[in-house]
Amino acid sequence: MVSFHIFENDAFVRGDVIDILQDYFGDFTELTITVADSLTRLADGLRTSAGNRVAILSGTKVQISEFFAFYTPSRDIAYVILEDGEKGLLQAADSISYVHRPFTNESLTAGIKSALSYLHSCH
């Protein structure tokens, strides 16, 4: 089972992300989605949860860099970063997928599939 942890300031975008996750997994009743109100709380939630996790997050280059400085990634977490035109927020890593805004259902789904593929390749 994979849990999803989301940080997105824009309520409409956050709702779209949740809708796309629910559409992607269909009637999967054990879909776990946690929404954080800050990147710090996202990091705290990732630290206190277990198992395979996908973090879907957005922010400026500085905010994303600070997030990864504060929170050390692990092999059981994949990241989908929603970019606002700031390409290459971080150095390329297998655990990070980038989705450029404005995103479509297909482009976000592709980012999620990439994250899930990373998790499956590690285990």
mmCIF file of C-alpha atoms in Angstrom:
data_model
loop_
_atom_site.group_PDB
_atom_site.id
_atom_site.type_symbol
_atom_site.label_atom_id
_atom_site.label_comp_id
_atom_site.label_asym_id
_atom_site.label_seq_id
_atom_site.Cartn_x
_atom_site.Cartn_y
_atom_site.Cartn_z
ATOM 1 C CA MET A 1 0.000 0.000 0.000
ATOM 2 C CA VAL A 2 1.198 3.489 -0.877
ATOM 3 C CA SER A 3 0.135 6.600 1.012
ATOM 4 C CA PHE A 4 0.082 10.045 -0.570
ATOM 5 C CA HIS A 5 1.139 13.202 1.251
ATOM 6 C CA ILE A 6 0.271 16.526 -0.358
ATOM 7 C CA PHE A 7 1.354 20.104 0.179
ATOM 8 C CA GLU A 8 -0.196 22.671 -2.143
ATOM 9 C CA ASN A 9 -1.238 26.197 -1.119
ATOM 10 C CA ASP A 10 -3.852 26.646 -3.842
ATOM 11 C CA ALA A 11 -7.083 24.964 -2.703
ATOM 12 C CA PHE A 12 -8.280 24.444 -6.281
ATOM 13 C CA VAL A 13 -5.027 22.795 -7.361
ATOM 14 C CA ARG A 14 -5.000 20.699 -4.173
ATOM 15 C CA GLY A 15 -8.542 19.557 -4.980
ATOM 16 C CA ASP A 16 -7.496 18.686 -8.544
ATOM 17 C CA VAL A 17 -4.567 16.633 -7.233
ATOM 18 C CA ILE A 18 -6.859 14.708 -4.872
ATOM 19 C CA ASP A 19 -9.432 14.153 -7.654
ATOM 20 C CA ILE A 20 -6.740 12.865 -10.003
ATOM 21 C CA LEU A 21 -5.429 10.478 -7.330
ATOM 22 C CA GLN A 22 -8.942 9.166 -6.699
ATOM 23 C CA ASP A 23 -9.554 8.783 -10.448
ATOM 24 C CA TYR A 24 -6.203 7.038 -10.941
ATOM 25 C CA PHE A 25 -6.891 4.510 -8.203
ATOM 26 C CA GLY A 26 -10.594 4.192 -8.999
ATOM 27 C CA ASP A 27 -12.586 2.455 -6.300
ATOM 28 C CA PHE A 28 -9.536 1.541 -4.237
ATOM 29 C CA THR A 29 -11.050 1.999 -0.795
ATOM 30 C CA GLU A 30 -7.794 2.051 1.170
ATOM 31 C CA LEU A 31 -6.334 5.060 -0.608
ATOM 32 C CA THR A 32 -4.583 7.133 2.064
ATOM 33 C CA ILE A 33 -4.239 10.838 1.332
ATOM 34 C CA THR A 34 -2.843 13.285 3.866
ATOM 35 C CA VAL A 35 -2.870 17.024 3.218
ATOM 36 C CA ALA A 36 -0.349 19.231 5.013
ATOM 37 C CA ASP A 37 -0.716 22.980 5.503
ATOM 38 C CA SER A 38 3.029 23.662 5.212
ATOM 39 C CA LEU A 39 6.177 22.018 3.931
ATOM 40 C CA THR A 40 7.329 21.600 7.532
ATOM 41 C CA ARG A 41 4.176 19.672 8.398
ATOM 42 C CA LEU A 42 4.604 17.633 5.214
ATOM 43 C CA ALA A 43 8.098 16.664 6.383
ATOM 44 C CA ASP A 44 6.753 15.835 9.856
ATOM 45 C CA GLY A 45 4.011 13.668 8.334
ATOM 46 C CA LEU A 46 6.499 11.810 6.159
ATOM 47 C CA ARG A 47 8.744 11.228 9.181
ATOM 48 C CA THR A 48 5.952 9.778 11.314
ATOM 49 C CA SER A 49 4.383 7.560 8.649
ATOM 50 C CA ALA A 50 5.669 4.211 7.469
ATOM 51 C CA GLY A 51 5.668 2.199 4.278
ATOM 52 C CA ASN A 52 5.896 3.428 0.721
ATOM 53 C CA ARG A 53 4.913 7.058 0.357
ATOM 54 C CA VAL A 54 4.535 9.571 -2.446
ATOM 55 C CA ALA A 55 4.897 13.240 -1.533
ATOM 56 C CA ILE A 56 3.279 15.670 -3.949
ATOM 57 C CA LEU A 57 4.477 19.183 -3.232
ATOM 58 C CA SER A 58 4.990 22.634 -4.611
ATOM 59 C CA GLY A 59 6.875 25.758 -3.648
ATOM 60 C CA THR A 60 9.582 28.118 -4.775
ATOM 61 C CA LYS A 61 13.107 26.935 -5.453
ATOM 62 C CA VAL A 62 14.165 28.198 -2.009
ATOM 63 C CA GLN A 63 11.226 26.507 -0.240
ATOM 64 C CA ILE A 64 11.844 23.179 -1.979
ATOM 65 C CA SER A 65 15.588 23.363 -1.227
ATOM 66 C CA GLU A 66 14.859 24.123 2.429
ATOM 67 C CA PHE A 67 12.389 21.228 2.558
ATOM 68 C CA PHE A 68 15.029 18.765 1.376
ATOM 69 C CA ALA A 69 17.632 20.308 3.693
ATOM 70 C CA PHE A 70 15.249 19.863 6.630
ATOM 71 C CA TYR A 71 13.931 16.466 5.603
ATOM 72 C CA THR A 72 16.318 13.730 4.514
ATOM 73 C CA PRO A 73 14.763 11.611 1.754
ATOM 74 C CA SER A 74 14.610 7.845 2.117
ATOM 75 C CA ARG A 75 14.220 4.997 -0.348
ATOM 76 C CA ASP A 76 10.582 4.410 0.542
ATOM 77 C CA ILE A 77 9.494 7.903 -0.498
ATOM 78 C CA ALA A 78 9.106 9.256 -4.013
ATOM 79 C CA TYR A 79 8.451 12.907 -4.746
ATOM 80 C CA VAL A 80 6.310 14.662 -7.341
ATOM 81 C CA ILE A 81 7.178 18.350 -7.496
ATOM 82 C CA LEU A 82 4.683 20.709 -9.107
ATOM 83 C CA GLU A 83 6.798 23.380 -10.818
ATOM 84 C CA ASP A 84 5.762 26.941 -11.619
ATOM 85 C CA GLY A 85 8.186 27.546 -14.443
ATOM 86 C CA GLU A 86 11.265 27.142 -12.245
ATOM 87 C CA LYS A 87 12.731 24.191 -14.066
ATOM 88 C CA GLY A 88 15.270 22.047 -12.301
ATOM 89 C CA LEU A 89 14.379 23.070 -8.780
ATOM 90 C CA LEU A 90 16.788 20.416 -7.561
ATOM 91 C CA GLN A 91 19.386 18.227 -9.135
ATOM 92 C CA ALA A 92 17.921 15.251 -10.919
ATOM 93 C CA ALA A 93 17.243 12.256 -8.723
ATOM 94 C CA ASP A 94 15.451 9.009 -9.466
ATOM 95 C CA SER A 95 13.077 9.614 -6.576
ATOM 96 C CA ILE A 96 11.887 12.991 -7.933
ATOM 97 C CA SER A 97 9.410 13.551 -10.762
ATOM 98 C CA TYR A 98 8.644 17.047 -12.010
ATOM 99 C CA VAL A 99 5.227 18.111 -13.269
ATOM 100 C CA HIS A 100 5.069 21.521 -14.916
ATOM 101 C CA ARG A 101 2.119 23.839 -14.364
ATOM 102 C CA PRO A 102 -0.422 24.178 -15.657
ATOM 103 C CA PHE A 103 -0.660 20.413 -15.499
ATOM 104 C CA THR A 104 -3.232 18.148 -17.052
ATOM 105 C CA ASN A 105 -4.700 14.957 -15.656
ATOM 106 C CA GLU A 106 -2.342 13.080 -17.965
ATOM 107 C CA SER A 107 0.812 14.945 -16.957
ATOM 108 C CA LEU A 108 0.119 14.596 -13.222
ATOM 109 C CA THR A 109 -0.794 10.931 -13.687
ATOM 110 C CA ALA A 110 2.512 10.442 -15.543
ATOM 111 C CA GLY A 111 4.366 12.013 -12.577
ATOM 112 C CA ILE A 112 2.520 9.732 -10.150
ATOM 113 C CA LYS A 113 3.290 6.674 -12.296
ATOM 114 C CA SER A 114 6.961 7.654 -12.336
ATOM 115 C CA ALA A 115 6.958 7.960 -8.528
ATOM 116 C CA LEU A 116 5.263 4.582 -8.125
ATOM 117 C CA SER A 117 7.699 3.018 -10.585
ATOM 118 C CA TYR A 118 10.610 4.335 -8.513
ATOM 119 C CA LEU A 119 9.121 2.835 -5.338
ATOM 120 C CA HIS A 120 8.571 -0.543 -7.009
ATOM 121 C CA SER A 121 12.122 -0.587 -8.366
ATOM 122 C CA CYS A 122 13.539 -0.077 -4.853
ATOM 123 C CA HIS A 123 11.696 -3.000 -3.292
#
